[in-house]
Short mmCIF file of C-alpha atoms and ligand atoms in Angstrom, two decimals:
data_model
loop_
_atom_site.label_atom_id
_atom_site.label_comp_id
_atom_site.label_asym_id
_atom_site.label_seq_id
_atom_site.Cartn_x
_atom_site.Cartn_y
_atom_site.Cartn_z
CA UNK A 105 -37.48 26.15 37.18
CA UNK A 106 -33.90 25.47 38.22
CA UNK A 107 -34.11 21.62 37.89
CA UNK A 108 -35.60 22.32 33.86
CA UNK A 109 -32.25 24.71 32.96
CA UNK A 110 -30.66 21.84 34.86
CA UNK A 111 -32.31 19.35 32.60
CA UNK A 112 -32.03 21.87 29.36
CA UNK A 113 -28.60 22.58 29.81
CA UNK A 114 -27.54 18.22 30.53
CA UNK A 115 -29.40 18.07 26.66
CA UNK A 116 -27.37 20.70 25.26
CA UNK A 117 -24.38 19.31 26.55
CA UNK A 118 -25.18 15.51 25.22
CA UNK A 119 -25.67 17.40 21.86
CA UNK A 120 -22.21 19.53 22.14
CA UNK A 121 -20.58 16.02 22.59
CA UNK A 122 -21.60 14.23 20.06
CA UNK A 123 -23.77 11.96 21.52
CA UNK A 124 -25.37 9.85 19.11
CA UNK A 125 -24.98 7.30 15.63
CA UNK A 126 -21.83 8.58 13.68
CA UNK A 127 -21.62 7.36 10.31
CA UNK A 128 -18.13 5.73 9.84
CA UNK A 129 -16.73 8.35 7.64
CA UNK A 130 -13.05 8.65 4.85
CA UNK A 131 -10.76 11.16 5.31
CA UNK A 132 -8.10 12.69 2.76
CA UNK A 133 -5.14 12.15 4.30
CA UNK A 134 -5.73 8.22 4.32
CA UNK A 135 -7.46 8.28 1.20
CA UNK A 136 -4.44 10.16 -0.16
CA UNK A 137 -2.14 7.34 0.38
CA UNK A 138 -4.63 4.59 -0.88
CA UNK A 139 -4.43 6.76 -4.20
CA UNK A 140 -0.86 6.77 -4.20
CA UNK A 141 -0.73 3.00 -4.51
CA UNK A 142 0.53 2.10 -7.70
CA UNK A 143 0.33 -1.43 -9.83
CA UNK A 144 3.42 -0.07 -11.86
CA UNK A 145 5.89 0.29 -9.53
CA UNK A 146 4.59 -3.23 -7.97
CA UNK A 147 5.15 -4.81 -11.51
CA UNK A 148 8.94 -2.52 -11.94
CA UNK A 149 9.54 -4.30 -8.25
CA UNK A 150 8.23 -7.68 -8.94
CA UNK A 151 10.55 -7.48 -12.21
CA UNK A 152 13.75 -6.50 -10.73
CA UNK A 153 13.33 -9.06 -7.95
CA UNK A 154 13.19 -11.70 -10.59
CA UNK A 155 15.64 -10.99 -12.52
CA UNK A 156 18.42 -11.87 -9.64
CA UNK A 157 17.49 -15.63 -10.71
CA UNK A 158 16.53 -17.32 -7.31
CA UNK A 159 16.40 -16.07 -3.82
CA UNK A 160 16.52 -19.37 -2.50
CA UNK A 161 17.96 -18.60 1.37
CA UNK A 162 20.77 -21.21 1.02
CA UNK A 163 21.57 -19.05 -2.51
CA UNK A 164 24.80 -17.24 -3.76
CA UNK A 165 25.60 -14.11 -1.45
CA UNK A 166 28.43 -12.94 -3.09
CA UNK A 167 27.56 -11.81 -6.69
CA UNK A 168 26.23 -8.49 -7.43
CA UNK A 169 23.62 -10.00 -10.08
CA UNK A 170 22.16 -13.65 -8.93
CA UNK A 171 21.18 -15.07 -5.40
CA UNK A 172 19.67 -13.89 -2.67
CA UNK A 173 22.33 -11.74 -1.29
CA UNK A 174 22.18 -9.15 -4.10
CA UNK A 175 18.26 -9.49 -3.90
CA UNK A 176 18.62 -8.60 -0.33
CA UNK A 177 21.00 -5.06 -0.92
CA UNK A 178 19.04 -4.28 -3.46
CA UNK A 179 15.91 -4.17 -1.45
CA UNK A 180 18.11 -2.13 1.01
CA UNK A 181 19.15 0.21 -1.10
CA UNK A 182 15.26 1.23 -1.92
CA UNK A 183 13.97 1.58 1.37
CA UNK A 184 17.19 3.78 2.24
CA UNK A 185 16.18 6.02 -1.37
CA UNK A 186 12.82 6.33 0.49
CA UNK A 187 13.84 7.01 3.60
CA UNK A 188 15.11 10.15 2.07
CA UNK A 189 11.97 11.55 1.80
CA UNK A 190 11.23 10.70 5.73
CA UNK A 191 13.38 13.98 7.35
CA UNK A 192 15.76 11.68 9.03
CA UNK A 193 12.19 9.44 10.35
CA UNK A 194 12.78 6.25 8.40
CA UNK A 195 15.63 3.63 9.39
CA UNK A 196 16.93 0.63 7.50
CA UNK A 197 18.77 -2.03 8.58
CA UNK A 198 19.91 -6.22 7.76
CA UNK A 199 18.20 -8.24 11.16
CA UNK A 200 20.43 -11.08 10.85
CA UNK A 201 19.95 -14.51 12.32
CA UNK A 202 22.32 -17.80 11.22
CA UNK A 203 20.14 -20.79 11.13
CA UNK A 204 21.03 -24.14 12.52
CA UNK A 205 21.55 -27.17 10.31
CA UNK A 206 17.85 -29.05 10.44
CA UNK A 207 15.83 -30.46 7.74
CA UNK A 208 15.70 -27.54 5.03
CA UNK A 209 19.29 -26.29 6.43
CA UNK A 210 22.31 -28.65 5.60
CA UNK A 211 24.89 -26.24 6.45
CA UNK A 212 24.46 -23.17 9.09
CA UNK A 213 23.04 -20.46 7.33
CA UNK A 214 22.66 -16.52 7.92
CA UNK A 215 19.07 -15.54 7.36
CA UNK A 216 18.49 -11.53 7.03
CA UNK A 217 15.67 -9.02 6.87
CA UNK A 218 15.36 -6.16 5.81
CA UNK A 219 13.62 -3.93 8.02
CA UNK A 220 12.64 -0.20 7.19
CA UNK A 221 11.57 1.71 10.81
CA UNK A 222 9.31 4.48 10.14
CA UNK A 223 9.09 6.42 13.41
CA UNK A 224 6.57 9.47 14.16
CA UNK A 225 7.91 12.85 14.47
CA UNK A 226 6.75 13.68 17.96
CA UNK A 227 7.32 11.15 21.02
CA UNK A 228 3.53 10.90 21.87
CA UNK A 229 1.83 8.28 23.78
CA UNK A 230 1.23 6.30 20.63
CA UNK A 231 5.10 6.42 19.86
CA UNK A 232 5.85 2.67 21.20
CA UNK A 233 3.27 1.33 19.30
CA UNK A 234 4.23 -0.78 16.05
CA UNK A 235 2.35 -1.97 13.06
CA UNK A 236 4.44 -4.11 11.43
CA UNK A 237 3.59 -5.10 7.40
CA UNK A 238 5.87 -8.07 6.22
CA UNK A 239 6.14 -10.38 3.19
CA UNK A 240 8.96 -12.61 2.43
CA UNK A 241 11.41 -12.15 -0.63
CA UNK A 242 13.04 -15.68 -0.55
CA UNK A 243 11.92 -18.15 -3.05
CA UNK A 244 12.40 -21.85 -3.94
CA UNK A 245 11.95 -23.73 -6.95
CA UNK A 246 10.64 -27.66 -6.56
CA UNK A 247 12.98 -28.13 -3.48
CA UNK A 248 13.59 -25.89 -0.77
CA UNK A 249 17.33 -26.85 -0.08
CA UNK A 250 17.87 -26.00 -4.03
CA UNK A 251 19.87 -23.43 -4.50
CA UNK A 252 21.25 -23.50 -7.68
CA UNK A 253 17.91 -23.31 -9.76
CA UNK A 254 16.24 -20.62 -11.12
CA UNK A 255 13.25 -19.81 -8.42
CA UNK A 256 12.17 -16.30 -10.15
CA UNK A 257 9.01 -15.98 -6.68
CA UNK A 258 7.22 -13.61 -8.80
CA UNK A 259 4.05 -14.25 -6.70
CA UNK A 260 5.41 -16.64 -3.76
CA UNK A 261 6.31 -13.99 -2.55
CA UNK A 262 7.72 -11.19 -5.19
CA UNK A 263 3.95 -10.00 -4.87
CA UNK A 264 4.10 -9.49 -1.44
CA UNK A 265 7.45 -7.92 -1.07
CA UNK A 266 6.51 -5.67 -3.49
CA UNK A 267 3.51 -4.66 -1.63
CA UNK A 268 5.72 -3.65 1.23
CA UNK A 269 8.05 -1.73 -0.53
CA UNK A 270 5.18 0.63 -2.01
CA UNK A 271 3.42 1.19 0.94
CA UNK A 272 7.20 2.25 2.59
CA UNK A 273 7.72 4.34 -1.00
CA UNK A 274 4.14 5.65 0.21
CA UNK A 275 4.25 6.30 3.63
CA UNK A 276 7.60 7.74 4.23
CA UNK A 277 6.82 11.04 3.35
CA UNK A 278 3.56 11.14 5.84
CA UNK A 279 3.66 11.20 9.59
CA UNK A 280 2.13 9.05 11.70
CA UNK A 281 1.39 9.00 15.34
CA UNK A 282 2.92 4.82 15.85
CA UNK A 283 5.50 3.40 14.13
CA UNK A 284 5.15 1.67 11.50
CA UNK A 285 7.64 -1.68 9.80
CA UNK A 286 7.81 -2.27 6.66
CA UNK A 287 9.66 -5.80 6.84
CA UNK A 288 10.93 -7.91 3.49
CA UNK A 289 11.78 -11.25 5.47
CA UNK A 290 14.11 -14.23 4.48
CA UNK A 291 13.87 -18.00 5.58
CA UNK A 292 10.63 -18.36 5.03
CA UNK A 293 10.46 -21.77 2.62
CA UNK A 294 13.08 -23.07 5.32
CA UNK A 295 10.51 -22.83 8.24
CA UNK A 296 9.77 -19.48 8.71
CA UNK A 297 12.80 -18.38 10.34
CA UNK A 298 13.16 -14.53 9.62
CA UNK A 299 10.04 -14.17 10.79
CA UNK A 300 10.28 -16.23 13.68
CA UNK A 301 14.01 -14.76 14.57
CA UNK A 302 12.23 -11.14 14.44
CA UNK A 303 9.01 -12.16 16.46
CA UNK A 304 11.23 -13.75 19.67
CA UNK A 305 13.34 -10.56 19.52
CA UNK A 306 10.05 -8.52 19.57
CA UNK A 307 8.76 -10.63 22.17
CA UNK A 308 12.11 -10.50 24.42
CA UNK A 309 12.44 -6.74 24.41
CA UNK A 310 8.48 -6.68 24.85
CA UNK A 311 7.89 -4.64 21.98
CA UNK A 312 4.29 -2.70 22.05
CA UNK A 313 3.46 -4.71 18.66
CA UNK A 314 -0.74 -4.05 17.86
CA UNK A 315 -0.07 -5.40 14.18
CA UNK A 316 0.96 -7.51 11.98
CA UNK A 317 0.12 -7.42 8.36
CA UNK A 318 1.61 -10.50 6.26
CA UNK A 319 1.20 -10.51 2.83
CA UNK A 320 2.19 -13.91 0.74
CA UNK A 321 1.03 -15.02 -2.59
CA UNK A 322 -1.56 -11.78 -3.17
CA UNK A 323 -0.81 -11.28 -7.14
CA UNK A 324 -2.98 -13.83 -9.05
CA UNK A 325 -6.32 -14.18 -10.27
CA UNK A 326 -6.19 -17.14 -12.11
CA UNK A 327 -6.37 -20.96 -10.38
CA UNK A 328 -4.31 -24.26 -12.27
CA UNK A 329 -8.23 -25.28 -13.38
CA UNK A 330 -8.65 -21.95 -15.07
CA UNK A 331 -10.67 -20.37 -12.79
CA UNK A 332 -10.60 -16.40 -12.08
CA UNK A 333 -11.18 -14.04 -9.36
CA UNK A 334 -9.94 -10.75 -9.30
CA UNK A 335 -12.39 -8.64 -6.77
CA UNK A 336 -11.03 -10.23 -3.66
CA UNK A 337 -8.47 -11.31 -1.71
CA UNK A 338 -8.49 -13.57 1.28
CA UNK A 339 -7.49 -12.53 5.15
CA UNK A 340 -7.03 -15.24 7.17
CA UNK A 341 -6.63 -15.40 10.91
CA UNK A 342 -7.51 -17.80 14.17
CA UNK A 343 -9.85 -17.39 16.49
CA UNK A 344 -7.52 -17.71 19.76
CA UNK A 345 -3.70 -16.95 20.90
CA UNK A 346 -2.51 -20.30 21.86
CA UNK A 347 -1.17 -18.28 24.81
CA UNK A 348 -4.92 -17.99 26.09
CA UNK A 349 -4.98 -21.13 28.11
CA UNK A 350 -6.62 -22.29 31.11
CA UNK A 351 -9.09 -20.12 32.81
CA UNK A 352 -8.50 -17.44 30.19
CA UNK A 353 -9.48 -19.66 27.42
CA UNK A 354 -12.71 -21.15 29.82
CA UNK A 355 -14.08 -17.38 30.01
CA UNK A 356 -13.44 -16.51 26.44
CA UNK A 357 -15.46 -19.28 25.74
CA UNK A 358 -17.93 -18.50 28.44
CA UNK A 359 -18.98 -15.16 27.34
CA UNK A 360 -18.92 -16.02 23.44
CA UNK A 361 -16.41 -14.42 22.62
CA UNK A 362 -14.87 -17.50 20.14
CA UNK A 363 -14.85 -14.78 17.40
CA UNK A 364 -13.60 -11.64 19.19
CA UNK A 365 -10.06 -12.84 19.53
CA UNK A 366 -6.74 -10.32 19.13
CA UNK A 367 -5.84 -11.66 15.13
CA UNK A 368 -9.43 -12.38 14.44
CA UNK A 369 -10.54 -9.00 15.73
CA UNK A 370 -7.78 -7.27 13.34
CA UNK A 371 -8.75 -9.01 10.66
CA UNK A 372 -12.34 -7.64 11.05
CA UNK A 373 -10.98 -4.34 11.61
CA UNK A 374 -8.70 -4.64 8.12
CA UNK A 375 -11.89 -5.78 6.15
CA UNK A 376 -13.56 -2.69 7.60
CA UNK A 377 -11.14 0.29 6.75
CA UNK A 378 -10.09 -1.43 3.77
CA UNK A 379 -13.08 -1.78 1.80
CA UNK A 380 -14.06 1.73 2.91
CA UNK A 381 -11.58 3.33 0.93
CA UNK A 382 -11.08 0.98 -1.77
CA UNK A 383 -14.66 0.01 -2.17
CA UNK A 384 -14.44 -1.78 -5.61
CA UNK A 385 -12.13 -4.41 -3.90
CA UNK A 386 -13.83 -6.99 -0.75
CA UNK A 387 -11.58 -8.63 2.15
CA UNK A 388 -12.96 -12.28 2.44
CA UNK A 389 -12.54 -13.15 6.03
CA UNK A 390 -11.16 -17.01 6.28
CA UNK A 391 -11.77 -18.23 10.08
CA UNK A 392 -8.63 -19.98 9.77
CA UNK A 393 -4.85 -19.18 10.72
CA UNK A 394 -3.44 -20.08 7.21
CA UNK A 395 -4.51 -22.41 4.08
CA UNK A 396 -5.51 -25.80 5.31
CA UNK A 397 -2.38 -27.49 7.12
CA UNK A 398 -0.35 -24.50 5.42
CA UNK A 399 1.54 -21.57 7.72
CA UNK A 400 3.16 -18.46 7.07
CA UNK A 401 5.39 -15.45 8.77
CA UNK A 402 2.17 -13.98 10.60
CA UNK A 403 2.01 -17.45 12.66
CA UNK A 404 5.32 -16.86 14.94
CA UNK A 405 3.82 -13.63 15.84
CA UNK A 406 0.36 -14.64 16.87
CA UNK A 407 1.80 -17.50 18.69
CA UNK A 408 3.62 -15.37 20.66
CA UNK A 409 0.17 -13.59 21.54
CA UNK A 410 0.84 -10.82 18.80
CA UNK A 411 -2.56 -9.85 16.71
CA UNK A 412 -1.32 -11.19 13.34
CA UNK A 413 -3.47 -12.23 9.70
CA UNK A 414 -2.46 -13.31 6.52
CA UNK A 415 -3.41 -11.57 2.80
CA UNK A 416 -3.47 -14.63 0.33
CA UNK A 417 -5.07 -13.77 -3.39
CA UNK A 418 -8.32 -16.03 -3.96
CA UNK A 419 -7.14 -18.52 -6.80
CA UNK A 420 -3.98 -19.86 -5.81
CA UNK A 421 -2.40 -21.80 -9.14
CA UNK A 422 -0.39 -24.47 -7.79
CA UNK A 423 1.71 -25.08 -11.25
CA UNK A 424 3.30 -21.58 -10.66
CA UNK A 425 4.20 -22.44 -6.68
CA UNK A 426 7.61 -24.22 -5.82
CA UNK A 427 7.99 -25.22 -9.26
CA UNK A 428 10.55 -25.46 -11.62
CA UNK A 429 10.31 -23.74 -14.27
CA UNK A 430 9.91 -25.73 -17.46
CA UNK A 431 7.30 -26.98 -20.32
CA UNK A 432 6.00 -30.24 -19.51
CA UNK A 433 2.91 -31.85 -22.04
CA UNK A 434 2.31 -28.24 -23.33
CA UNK A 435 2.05 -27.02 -19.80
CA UNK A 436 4.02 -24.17 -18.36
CA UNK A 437 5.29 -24.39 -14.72
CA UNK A 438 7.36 -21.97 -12.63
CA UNK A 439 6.25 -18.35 -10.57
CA UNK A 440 6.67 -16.04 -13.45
CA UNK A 441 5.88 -12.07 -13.97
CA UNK A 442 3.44 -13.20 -16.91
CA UNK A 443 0.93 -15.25 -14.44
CA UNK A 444 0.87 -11.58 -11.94
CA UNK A 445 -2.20 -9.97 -12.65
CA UNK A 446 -0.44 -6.35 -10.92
CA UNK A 447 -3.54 -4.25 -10.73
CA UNK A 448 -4.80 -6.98 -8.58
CA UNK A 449 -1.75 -7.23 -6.36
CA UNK A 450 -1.87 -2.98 -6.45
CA UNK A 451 -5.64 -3.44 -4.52
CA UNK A 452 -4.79 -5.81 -2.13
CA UNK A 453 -1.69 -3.11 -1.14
CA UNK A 454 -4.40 -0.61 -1.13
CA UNK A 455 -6.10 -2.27 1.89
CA UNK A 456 -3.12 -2.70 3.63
CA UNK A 457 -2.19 0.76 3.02
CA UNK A 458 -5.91 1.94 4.11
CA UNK A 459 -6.01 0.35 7.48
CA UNK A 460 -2.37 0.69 8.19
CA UNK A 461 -2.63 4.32 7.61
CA UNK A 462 -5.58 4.14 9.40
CA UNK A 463 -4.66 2.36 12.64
CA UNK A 464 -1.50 4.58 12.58
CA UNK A 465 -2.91 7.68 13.00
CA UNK A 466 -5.41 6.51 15.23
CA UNK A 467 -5.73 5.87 19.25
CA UNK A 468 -4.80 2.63 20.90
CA UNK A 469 -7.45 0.51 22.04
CA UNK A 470 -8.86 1.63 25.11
CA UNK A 471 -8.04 0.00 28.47
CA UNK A 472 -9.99 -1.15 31.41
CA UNK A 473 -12.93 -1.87 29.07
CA UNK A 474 -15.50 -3.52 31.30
CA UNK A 475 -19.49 -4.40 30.75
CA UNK A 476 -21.43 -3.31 34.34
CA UNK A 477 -22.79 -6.98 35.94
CA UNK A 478 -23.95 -5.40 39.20
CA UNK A 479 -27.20 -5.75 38.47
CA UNK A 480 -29.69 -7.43 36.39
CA UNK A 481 -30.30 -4.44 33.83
CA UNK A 482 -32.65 -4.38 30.36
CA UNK A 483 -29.81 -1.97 29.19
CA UNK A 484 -25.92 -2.64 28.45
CA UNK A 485 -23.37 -0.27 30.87
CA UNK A 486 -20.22 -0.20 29.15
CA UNK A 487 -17.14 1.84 30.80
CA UNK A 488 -13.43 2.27 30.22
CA UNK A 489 -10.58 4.55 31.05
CA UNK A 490 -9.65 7.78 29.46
CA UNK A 491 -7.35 7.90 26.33
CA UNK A 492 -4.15 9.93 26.83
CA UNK A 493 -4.29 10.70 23.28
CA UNK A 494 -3.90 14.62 22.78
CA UNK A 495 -5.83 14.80 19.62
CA UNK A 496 -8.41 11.92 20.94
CA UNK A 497 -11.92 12.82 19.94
CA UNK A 498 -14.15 10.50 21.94
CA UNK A 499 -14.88 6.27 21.31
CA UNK A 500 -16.97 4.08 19.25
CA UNK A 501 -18.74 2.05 20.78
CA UNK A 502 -19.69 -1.49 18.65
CA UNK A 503 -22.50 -3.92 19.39
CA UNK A 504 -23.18 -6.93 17.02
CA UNK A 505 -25.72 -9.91 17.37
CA UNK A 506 -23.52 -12.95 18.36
CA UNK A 507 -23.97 -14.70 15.54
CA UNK A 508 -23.24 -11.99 12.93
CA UNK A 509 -19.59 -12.15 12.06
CA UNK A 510 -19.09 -7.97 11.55
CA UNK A 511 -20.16 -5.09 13.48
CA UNK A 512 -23.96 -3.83 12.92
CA UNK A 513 -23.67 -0.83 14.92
CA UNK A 514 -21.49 2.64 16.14
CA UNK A 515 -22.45 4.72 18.44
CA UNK A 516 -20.02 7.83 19.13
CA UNK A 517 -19.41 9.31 22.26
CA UNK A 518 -16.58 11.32 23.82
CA UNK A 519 -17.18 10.42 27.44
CA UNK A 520 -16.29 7.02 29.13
CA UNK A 521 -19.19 5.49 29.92
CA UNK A 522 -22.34 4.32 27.91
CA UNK A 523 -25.86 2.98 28.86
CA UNK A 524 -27.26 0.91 25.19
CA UNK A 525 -30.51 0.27 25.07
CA UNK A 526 -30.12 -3.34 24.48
CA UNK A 527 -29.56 -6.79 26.32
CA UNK A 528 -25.57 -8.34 27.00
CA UNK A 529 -27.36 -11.44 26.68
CA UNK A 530 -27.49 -10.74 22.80
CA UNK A 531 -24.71 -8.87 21.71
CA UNK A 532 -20.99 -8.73 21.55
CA UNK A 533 -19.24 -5.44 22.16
CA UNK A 534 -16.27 -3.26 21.32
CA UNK A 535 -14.71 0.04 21.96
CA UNK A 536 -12.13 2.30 19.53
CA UNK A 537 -10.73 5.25 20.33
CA UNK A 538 -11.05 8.33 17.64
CA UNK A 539 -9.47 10.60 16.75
CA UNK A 540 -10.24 14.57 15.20
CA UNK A 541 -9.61 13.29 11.97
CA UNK A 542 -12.09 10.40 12.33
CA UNK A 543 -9.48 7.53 12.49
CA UNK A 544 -10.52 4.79 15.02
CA UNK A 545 -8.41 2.35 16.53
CA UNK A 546 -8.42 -1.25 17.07
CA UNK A 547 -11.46 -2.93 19.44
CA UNK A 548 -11.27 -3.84 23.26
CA UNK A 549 -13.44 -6.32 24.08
CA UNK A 550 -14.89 -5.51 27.20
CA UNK A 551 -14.55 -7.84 30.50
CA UNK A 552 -17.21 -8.13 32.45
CA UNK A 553 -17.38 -5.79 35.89
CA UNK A 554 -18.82 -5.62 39.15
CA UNK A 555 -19.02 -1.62 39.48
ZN1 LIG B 694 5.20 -17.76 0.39
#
């Protein structure tokens, strides 16, 4: 009698818990913000970025009205009119860099950011941890080291800049549990040196970065052989950090895990979160770091072992990149407003937006994530430590078939330590951390354990 209210009351208690499939589910406040989104300020943005001629790096950085210095205040001066509506949250500042003479530099050159901190209110555990969303607002016409042209970057990378201001307009006024930086980053036709001045600083002062979201050329939908796509955009990322070397690369390899890297394991996670709330609108994974033989700002932050993907649109015209602009045979060349399809450009912001929200809000990956090898076992033991989260509401726990690139299943439960009825030989697994509102964090992959 004892040992059955022993056994009825161990039921109950799996049922008060949770234990058990949990469809992945929205909630308002992120859904809010997706809302919120909007293609006209993108297209205001794009237009005023334009109209300071080019923002060539090696440009004019005295006049109020052409070159990239006034392009650069200007963008200043809107994250600070933002900021206003953070309570005293949000910081801006220039991170400035001068740039060697090299190839693309013929006279030492100061290349600056602007960066836009949006902290949480409360110092919580999640407090240290930064998402970082970037996209650069230098241009260049044909050459790189011209800076006298007009290089109006309404796409390359007006598109993506713009994208970053919104979601900064957007998230302000919302608190978060990480911190999140919004990033508008120069130097990047001269070699990617903002970026890569920003990432070594991050890396030096060990900055907890989970995140980075780069966004370049994400505002057409219409290819140089007239061809159009407009319900898609592309997220690219590689497999590996070139940091994993050695034995750590031998036992990636060794347990299959080729697909379950940091940026490749994002950029599942984005295509996830994002199409939930903006479901009209797919993420194409690309199992690549960039465009073929092509790079961008997220690449000096996943080199230096930071999870980092790029958002490029699908039809990339190459008649409107690094052009001048000019009629040649009837043709029109040169990154204007007219080839921006901003709707489009407004959805791919919408992802960002969704799983940046998302991932802010939510717990950090869980630690100490280890698959049970002890034995030879029909089942799966998974086990990891406890989230200090205050507002933690248990784990998913993921399980795909190695071959399928997305996770097939969730399984919810708020203790730290599951039994699946199905073989390690077959699957790959992950665990989140969740939150009360439903928001789950990035994956840990777990290692493989003797107890
Ligand atoms: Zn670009």
């Amino acid at each position: 009698m004892r040992s059955l209210v022993f056994i009825i009351g161990c039921s109950l208690l799996l049922i008060a818990v949770g234990f058990g499939q949990q469809p992945p589910k929205k909630n308002a406040f992120v859904e809010k913000i997706v809302r919120e989104v909007s293609s006209k300020n993108i297209k205001a943005t794009i237009g005023k970025l334009v109209s300071f001629g080019t923002r060539n790096t090696l440009s004019d950085t005295a006049s109020e009205s052409r070159g990239i210095g006034a392009a650069r205040r200007w963008l200043k001066t809107e994250f600070e009119r933002y900021a206003q509506a953070s309570s005293g949250r949000m910081a801006v500042e220039f991170f400035e860099t001068v740039a060697p003479v090299s190839q693309r530099i013929p006279s030492p050159t100061r290349v600056v950011n602007v960066v836009a901190t949006l902290r949480p209110e409360h110092a919580g555990p999640s407090a240290d941890r930064i998402i970082v969303i970037s996209g650069h607002y230098d241009t260049m016409p044909g050459s790189a080291t011209d800076a006298q042209s007009d290089a109006p970057g309404a796409n390359d990378d007006g598109s993506g800049t713009a994208i970053v201001l919104e979601l900064a307009r957007v998230m302000s006024k919302y608190p978060f549990d990480a911190t999140i930086v919004f990033m508008a980053v120069a130097g990047e036709e001269q070699g990617l040196l903002g970026a890569t001045a920003w990432a070594e600083m991050a890396k030096s002062r060990n900055l907890k970065i989970e995140a980075v979201f780069n966004n370049d050329i994400v505002g057409s939908t219409v290819a140089g052989d007239g061809t159009k796509e407009n319900r898609y955009v592309r997220l690219f990322s590689e497999a590996f950090s070139p940091l994993d070397t050695g034995s750590v690369f031998r036992q990636r390899i060794s347990l299959g895990l080729e697909n379950d890297g940091g940026s490749r394991s994002l950029a599942r996670y984005i295509k996830e979160i994002g199409e939930r709330y903006n479901p009209k609108f797919g993420v194409a994974l690309v199992y690549r770091l960039d465009r073929f033989l092509r790079g961008g700002d997220h690449r000096p932050f996943h080199e230096r072992g930071f999870r980092a993907v790029r958002f490029s649109e699908v039809k990339e015209n190459y008649d409107h990149q690094h052009q001048n602009v000019r009629v040649e045979n009837g043709k029109e060349y040169g990154d204007l407003p007219k080839f921006v399809d901003y709707e489009y450009c407004a959805n791919v912001g919408r992802i960002n937006a969704a799983a940046i929200a998302t991932l802010a809000r939510a717990p950090q990956p869980p630690e100490n994530v280890g698959v049970l090898t002890s034995q030879p076992g029909y089942d799966t033991v998974l086990r990891w430590a406890i989230n200090p989260e205050p507002d933690l509401a248990g784990y998913l726990v993921r399980y795909r078939q190695t071959s399928a690139p997305l996770w097939e299943e969730a399984v919810f439960t708020s203790d730290t330590t599951i039994t699946l009825k199905v073989s390690k030989d077959d699957y790959l697994f992950g665990a989140q951390g969740v939150d009360k509102e439903g928001n789950a964090g990035l994956y840990t992959v777990p290692r493989p354990v003797r107890r």
